[in-house]
mmCIF file of C-alpha atoms in Angstrom:
data_model
loop_
_atom_site.group_PDB
_atom_site.id
_atom_site.type_symbol
_atom_site.label_atom_id
_atom_site.label_comp_id
_atom_site.label_asym_id
_atom_site.label_seq_id
_atom_site.Cartn_x
_atom_site.Cartn_y
_atom_site.Cartn_z
ATOM 1 C CA MET A 1 -1.710 13.853 -13.645
ATOM 2 C CA ASP A 2 -0.157 13.086 -17.113
ATOM 3 C CA ILE A 3 2.151 10.544 -18.417
ATOM 4 C CA ALA A 4 4.242 10.733 -21.608
ATOM 5 C CA ALA A 5 4.891 7.518 -23.317
ATOM 6 C CA ASP A 6 8.374 8.566 -24.280
ATOM 7 C CA ALA A 7 9.484 8.955 -20.561
ATOM 8 C CA VAL A 8 7.994 5.800 -18.817
ATOM 9 C CA SER A 9 8.537 2.171 -18.314
ATOM 10 C CA LEU A 10 5.422 0.529 -17.602
ATOM 11 C CA PHE A 11 4.689 -2.649 -15.418
ATOM 12 C CA LEU A 12 1.141 -4.215 -15.625
ATOM 13 C CA ASP A 13 -0.448 -6.678 -13.530
ATOM 14 C CA LEU A 14 -2.814 -8.965 -15.217
ATOM 15 C CA ASP A 15 -5.792 -10.407 -13.212
ATOM 16 C CA GLY A 16 -7.936 -7.406 -12.086
ATOM 17 C CA THR A 17 -5.816 -4.942 -14.023
ATOM 18 C CA LEU A 18 -5.886 -6.083 -17.670
ATOM 19 C CA ILE A 19 -8.604 -8.758 -17.400
ATOM 20 C CA ASP A 20 -11.410 -9.209 -15.057
ATOM 21 C CA ILE A 21 -11.115 -11.720 -12.171
ATOM 22 C CA ALA A 22 -13.067 -14.962 -12.580
ATOM 23 C CA PRO A 23 -14.605 -17.305 -9.838
ATOM 24 C CA ARG A 24 -11.772 -19.787 -10.709
ATOM 25 C CA PRO A 25 -8.223 -19.084 -12.013
ATOM 26 C CA ASP A 26 -8.765 -21.042 -15.169
ATOM 27 C CA ALA A 27 -12.079 -19.363 -15.946
ATOM 28 C CA VAL A 28 -10.922 -15.761 -16.980
ATOM 29 C CA LEU A 29 -11.784 -14.298 -20.304
ATOM 30 C CA VAL A 30 -9.029 -12.462 -22.214
ATOM 31 C CA PRO A 31 -10.241 -9.603 -24.308
ATOM 32 C CA ASP A 32 -9.633 -9.855 -28.007
ATOM 33 C CA GLU A 33 -8.007 -6.391 -27.936
ATOM 34 C CA LEU A 34 -5.386 -7.241 -25.307
ATOM 35 C CA HIS A 35 -2.756 -8.681 -27.757
ATOM 36 C CA GLY A 36 -2.981 -5.633 -30.063
ATOM 37 C CA LEU A 37 -2.908 -3.357 -27.124
ATOM 38 C CA LEU A 38 0.312 -4.840 -25.841
ATOM 39 C CA ARG A 39 1.713 -4.785 -29.274
ATOM 40 C CA GLN A 40 0.875 -1.141 -29.724
ATOM 41 C CA LEU A 41 2.277 -0.351 -26.293
ATOM 42 C CA HIS A 42 5.555 -2.145 -27.064
ATOM 43 C CA ARG A 43 6.037 -0.067 -30.225
ATOM 44 C CA ARG A 44 5.113 3.256 -28.569
ATOM 45 C CA LEU A 45 7.170 2.806 -25.439
ATOM 46 C CA GLY A 46 10.134 1.486 -27.098
ATOM 47 C CA GLY A 47 9.676 -2.033 -25.447
ATOM 48 C CA ALA A 48 9.623 -0.618 -21.893
ATOM 49 C CA VAL A 49 6.503 -2.564 -21.105
ATOM 50 C CA ALA A 50 6.150 -5.799 -19.061
ATOM 51 C CA VAL A 51 3.353 -7.935 -17.609
ATOM 52 C CA VAL A 52 4.145 -8.717 -14.012
ATOM 53 C CA SER A 53 1.845 -11.397 -12.586
ATOM 54 C CA GLY A 54 1.542 -13.842 -9.843
ATOM 55 C CA ARG A 55 0.298 -16.474 -12.255
ATOM 56 C CA PRO A 56 2.551 -19.315 -13.466
ATOM 57 C CA LEU A 57 4.260 -18.849 -16.875
ATOM 58 C CA ALA A 58 2.101 -21.694 -18.469
ATOM 59 C CA ASP A 59 -0.966 -19.459 -17.644
ATOM 60 C CA LEU A 60 0.576 -16.404 -19.092
ATOM 61 C CA ASP A 61 1.742 -18.207 -22.430
ATOM 62 C CA ARG A 62 -1.959 -19.570 -22.706
ATOM 63 C CA PHE A 63 -3.646 -16.202 -22.003
ATOM 64 C CA LEU A 64 -0.991 -14.120 -23.978
ATOM 65 C CA PRO A 65 0.260 -16.165 -26.751
ATOM 66 C CA ARG A 66 3.115 -14.490 -28.841
ATOM 67 C CA CYS A 67 3.198 -11.853 -26.336
ATOM 68 C CA PRO A 68 5.468 -8.981 -27.716
ATOM 69 C CA VAL A 69 6.592 -7.837 -24.114
ATOM 70 C CA PRO A 70 8.415 -9.585 -21.225
ATOM 71 C CA LEU A 71 6.105 -11.835 -19.131
ATOM 72 C CA VAL A 72 7.151 -11.935 -15.414
ATOM 73 C CA ALA A 73 5.433 -14.947 -13.670
ATOM 74 C CA GLU A 74 5.063 -15.883 -10.107
ATOM 75 C CA HIS A 75 5.778 -12.344 -8.775
ATOM 76 C CA GLY A 76 9.339 -12.397 -10.418
ATOM 77 C CA ALA A 77 10.500 -16.084 -9.861
ATOM 78 C CA VAL A 78 10.136 -16.561 -13.605
ATOM 79 C CA PHE A 79 10.885 -14.366 -16.701
ATOM 80 C CA LYS A 80 10.031 -14.897 -20.348
ATOM 81 C CA LEU A 81 11.871 -12.355 -22.671
ATOM 82 C CA PRO A 82 10.737 -12.195 -26.341
ATOM 83 C CA ALA A 83 13.313 -11.494 -29.021
ATOM 84 C CA GLY A 84 14.761 -8.038 -28.916
ATOM 85 C CA TYR A 85 15.489 -7.969 -25.117
ATOM 86 C CA HIS A 86 19.250 -8.394 -24.900
ATOM 87 C CA PHE A 87 19.687 -9.429 -21.180
ATOM 88 C CA ARG A 88 19.153 -12.576 -19.242
ATOM 89 C CA LEU A 89 17.289 -12.927 -15.924
ATOM 90 C CA ALA A 90 17.095 -16.152 -13.931
ATOM 91 C CA ALA A 91 15.768 -16.703 -10.552
ATOM 92 C CA ARG A 92 15.622 -20.337 -9.024
ATOM 93 C CA TYR A 93 12.886 -21.010 -6.593
ATOM 94 C CA ALA A 94 11.065 -24.462 -6.008
ATOM 95 C CA VAL A 95 8.400 -25.280 -3.546
ATOM 96 C CA PRO A 96 9.526 -28.041 -1.395
ATOM 97 C CA PRO A 97 7.666 -31.254 -2.362
ATOM 98 C CA ALA A 98 6.938 -32.064 1.172
ATOM 99 C CA MET A 99 5.567 -28.579 1.860
ATOM 100 C CA ALA A 100 3.131 -29.001 -1.140
ATOM 101 C CA ALA A 101 2.145 -32.343 -0.096
ATOM 102 C CA PHE A 102 1.418 -31.077 3.596
ATOM 103 C CA VAL A 103 -0.751 -28.231 2.400
ATOM 104 C CA ARG A 104 -2.590 -30.456 -0.390
ATOM 105 C CA GLU A 105 -3.492 -33.026 2.382
ATOM 106 C CA ALA A 106 -4.462 -30.473 4.935
ATOM 107 C CA LEU A 107 -6.952 -28.740 2.519
ATOM 108 C CA ALA A 108 -8.416 -31.855 1.118
ATOM 109 C CA GLY A 109 -11.645 -31.648 3.258
ATOM 110 C CA LEU A 110 -12.474 -28.068 2.322
ATOM 111 C CA ASP A 111 -14.930 -27.954 -0.394
ATOM 112 C CA GLY A 112 -14.774 -25.009 -2.804
ATOM 113 C CA VAL A 113 -11.191 -24.302 -1.911
ATOM 114 C CA ILE A 114 -8.718 -24.549 -4.778
ATOM 115 C CA LEU A 115 -4.914 -25.172 -4.300
ATOM 116 C CA GLU A 116 -2.899 -23.796 -7.159
ATOM 117 C CA GLU A 117 0.600 -25.365 -7.249
ATOM 118 C CA LYS A 118 3.260 -23.190 -8.815
ATOM 119 C CA GLN A 119 7.035 -23.451 -9.219
ATOM 120 C CA SER A 120 7.793 -21.051 -6.352
ATOM 121 C CA CYS A 121 4.605 -20.793 -4.359
ATOM 122 C CA LEU A 122 1.415 -22.183 -3.369
ATOM 123 C CA THR A 123 -1.689 -20.189 -3.850
ATOM 124 C CA VAL A 124 -5.007 -21.063 -2.191
ATOM 125 C CA HIS A 125 -8.177 -19.681 -3.530
ATOM 126 C CA PHE A 126 -11.333 -19.611 -1.458
ATOM 127 C CA ARG A 127 -13.391 -17.264 -3.576
ATOM 128 C CA LEU A 128 -16.033 -20.068 -3.977
ATOM 129 C CA ALA A 129 -15.966 -20.712 -0.346
ATOM 130 C CA PRO A 130 -15.071 -17.590 1.811
ATOM 131 C CA GLU A 131 -16.172 -19.106 4.983
ATOM 132 C CA HIS A 132 -13.208 -21.301 4.751
ATOM 133 C CA GLN A 133 -10.661 -18.484 4.896
ATOM 134 C CA PRO A 134 -9.910 -18.907 8.621
ATOM 135 C CA ALA A 135 -9.173 -22.674 8.056
ATOM 136 C CA VAL A 136 -7.001 -21.978 5.157
ATOM 137 C CA ARG A 137 -4.834 -19.358 7.000
ATOM 138 C CA ALA A 138 -4.602 -21.895 9.899
ATOM 139 C CA VAL A 139 -3.216 -24.488 7.360
ATOM 140 C CA LEU A 140 -0.611 -22.117 5.967
ATOM 141 C CA GLU A 141 0.432 -21.015 9.344
ATOM 142 C CA ARG A 142 0.955 -24.539 10.394
ATOM 143 C CA ALA A 143 3.147 -24.919 7.214
ATOM 144 C CA LEU A 144 5.340 -21.842 8.059
ATOM 145 C CA ASP A 145 6.140 -23.573 11.342
ATOM 146 C CA ARG A 146 8.056 -26.241 9.239
ATOM 147 C CA TRP A 147 9.114 -24.128 6.291
ATOM 148 C CA PRO A 148 10.063 -20.673 7.739
ATOM 149 C CA ALA A 149 11.731 -19.472 4.607
ATOM 150 C CA TYR A 150 8.211 -18.888 3.364
ATOM 151 C CA ARG A 151 5.637 -16.217 4.276
ATOM 152 C CA ILE A 152 2.000 -15.746 3.831
ATOM 153 C CA SER A 153 0.948 -13.280 1.247
ATOM 154 C CA GLU A 154 -2.591 -12.012 1.033
ATOM 155 C CA ALA A 155 -4.506 -11.523 -2.352
ATOM 156 C CA LYS A 156 -8.204 -10.982 -3.259
ATOM 157 C CA MET A 157 -10.092 -14.051 -1.822
ATOM 158 C CA ALA A 158 -6.717 -15.963 -1.738
ATOM 159 C CA LEU A 159 -3.776 -16.652 0.465
ATOM 160 C CA GLU A 160 -0.287 -17.699 -0.799
ATOM 161 C CA LEU A 161 2.805 -19.301 0.660
ATOM 162 C CA ARG A 162 5.618 -17.338 -1.099
ATOM 163 C CA PRO A 163 9.499 -17.384 -0.494
ATOM 164 C CA ARG A 164 10.515 -14.490 1.461
ATOM 165 C CA GLY A 165 12.150 -11.765 -0.608
ATOM 166 C CA LEU A 166 10.197 -12.770 -3.646
ATOM 167 C CA ASP A 167 7.808 -10.075 -4.792
ATOM 168 C CA LYS A 168 6.786 -7.893 -7.649
ATOM 169 C CA GLY A 169 9.062 -4.951 -6.321
ATOM 170 C CA THR A 170 12.158 -7.142 -6.728
ATOM 171 C CA ALA A 171 11.025 -7.846 -10.320
ATOM 172 C CA VAL A 172 10.574 -4.201 -11.214
ATOM 173 C CA ARG A 173 14.150 -3.416 -9.808
ATOM 174 C CA ARG A 174 15.582 -6.160 -11.806
ATOM 175 C CA LEU A 175 14.033 -5.031 -15.040
ATOM 176 C CA MET A 176 14.885 -1.487 -14.315
ATOM 177 C CA ARG A 177 18.712 -2.243 -14.540
ATOM 178 C CA TYR A 178 18.424 -2.853 -18.312
ATOM 179 C CA PRO A 179 17.467 -1.137 -21.454
ATOM 180 C CA PRO A 180 14.829 -0.358 -22.733
ATOM 181 C CA PHE A 181 13.368 -0.068 -19.103
ATOM 182 C CA ARG A 182 16.673 1.721 -17.610
ATOM 183 C CA GLY A 183 16.571 5.493 -17.559
ATOM 184 C CA ARG A 184 12.812 5.891 -17.844
ATOM 185 C CA ARG A 185 10.300 6.723 -14.933
ATOM 186 C CA PRO A 186 8.762 3.494 -13.844
ATOM 187 C CA VAL A 187 5.022 3.137 -13.393
ATOM 188 C CA PHE A 188 3.005 0.103 -11.998
ATOM 189 C CA ILE A 189 -0.580 -0.430 -12.491
ATOM 190 C CA GLY A 190 -2.270 -3.104 -10.081
ATOM 191 C CA ASP A 191 -5.385 -3.767 -8.246
ATOM 192 C CA ASP A 192 -4.379 -6.013 -5.408
ATOM 193 C CA ALA A 193 -2.269 -6.372 -2.149
ATOM 194 C CA THR A 194 0.495 -8.363 -4.164
ATOM 195 C CA ASP A 195 0.992 -5.200 -6.436
ATOM 196 C CA GLU A 196 1.763 -2.818 -3.566
ATOM 197 C CA ASP A 197 5.420 -4.204 -3.642
ATOM 198 C CA GLY A 198 5.629 -3.195 -7.271
ATOM 199 C CA ILE A 199 4.049 0.182 -6.578
ATOM 200 C CA ARG A 200 6.471 0.902 -3.753
ATOM 201 C CA ALA A 201 9.450 -0.158 -5.786
ATOM 202 C CA CYS A 202 8.438 2.396 -8.593
ATOM 203 C CA ILE A 203 7.896 5.135 -6.136
ATOM 204 C CA LEU A 204 11.344 4.517 -4.728
ATOM 205 C CA LEU A 205 12.896 4.666 -8.088
ATOM 206 C CA GLY A 206 11.262 8.072 -8.827
ATOM 207 C CA GLY A 207 8.139 6.721 -10.546
ATOM 208 C CA GLN A 208 4.519 6.194 -9.419
ATOM 209 C CA GLY A 209 2.061 3.529 -8.959
ATOM 210 C CA LEU A 210 -1.607 3.488 -10.048
ATOM 211 C CA ARG A 211 -4.363 1.517 -8.340
ATOM 212 C CA VAL A 212 -7.177 0.255 -10.330
ATOM 213 C CA PRO A 213 -9.955 1.101 -7.924
ATOM 214 C CA GLN A 214 -8.849 4.416 -7.070
ATOM 215 C CA ASP A 215 -7.293 5.734 -10.275
ATOM 216 C CA PHE A 216 -9.526 3.932 -12.867
ATOM 217 C CA GLY A 217 -12.640 3.314 -10.971
ATOM 218 C CA GLY A 218 -14.271 1.244 -13.562
ATOM 219 C CA GLY A 219 -11.860 -1.689 -13.577
ATOM 220 C CA PRO A 220 -9.903 -3.410 -16.313
ATOM 221 C CA GLU A 221 -12.008 -1.929 -19.171
ATOM 222 C CA ALA A 222 -11.022 1.554 -17.974
ATOM 223 C CA VAL A 223 -7.378 0.482 -17.545
ATOM 224 C CA ARG A 224 -7.399 -0.817 -21.289
ATOM 225 C CA ARG A 225 -9.161 2.347 -22.464
ATOM 226 C CA TRP A 226 -6.404 4.433 -20.754
ATOM 227 C CA LEU A 227 -3.683 2.331 -22.043
ATOM 228 C CA TRP A 228 -4.792 2.635 -25.618
ATOM 229 C CA SER A 229 -4.673 6.509 -25.058
ATOM 230 C CA LEU A 230 -1.107 6.166 -24.027
ATOM 231 C CA ALA A 231 -0.183 3.816 -26.836
ATOM 232 C CA SER A 232 -1.830 6.092 -29.355
ATOM 233 C CA GLN A 233 -0.423 9.350 -28.217
ATOM 234 C CA GLY A 234 1.823 11.407 -30.333
ATOM 235 C CA ALA A 235 5.370 12.269 -29.416
ATOM 236 C CA ALA A 236 5.640 14.275 -26.230
ATOM 237 C CA GLN A 237 1.837 14.302 -25.768
ATOM 238 C CA PRO A 238 0.850 13.111 -22.272
ATOM 239 C CA ALA A 239 -2.054 10.613 -21.578
ATOM 240 C CA GLN A 240 -4.766 11.904 -19.393
ATOM 241 C CA TYR A 241 -5.785 9.773 -16.467
ATOM 242 C CA PRO A 242 -9.443 8.857 -16.692
ATOM 243 C CA PRO A 243 -11.702 10.936 -14.478
#
């Protein structure tokens, strides 16, 4: 299957798609080539590229400084638009302080479990202690009894409390209302369960979704190689999917 750069809007997950997943969220390594790749994609696709991540904006700013494309943080709760994007997007979500305190206290005795507190959601990582997954889920389910406006979302070796209605599909649909995204065929590339909402949104909008394990096999390095081919293609020359 082919993709022509002139015809698509591209939505890219970060962890597990553009960069390799690390044992801790703060231990990832960002390839030196990534900034240049995003800049080249921005030029070739006329700006119709966005990074859509579950991470907080502070992480995205740190990993992708001076990023030329929109950064969508916390599954669509926060948007950062560089110069040249002439529209405004604002979404207001805030984790109730009492909910954060409840989860923080309930997880305190679970060694190796990392609580990542974000503006809109709480993400609990158990990659370093997978045996604690049942206990983590039990804590989050107890939290839902008190804060039913949230739901539990699954990710790789993590569980997240997130507001109902907040997901990457919503972020895709919002961006697709505006140029340079509007009028193009949306394509989402992701690797995790949290990316499925973005993939479904793209399919419903007449586009498609690419899953890193099935469509790229080798992981983020293979994704980056394919994106370079897309960014470097000539006019009307489709990029071939990797074998």
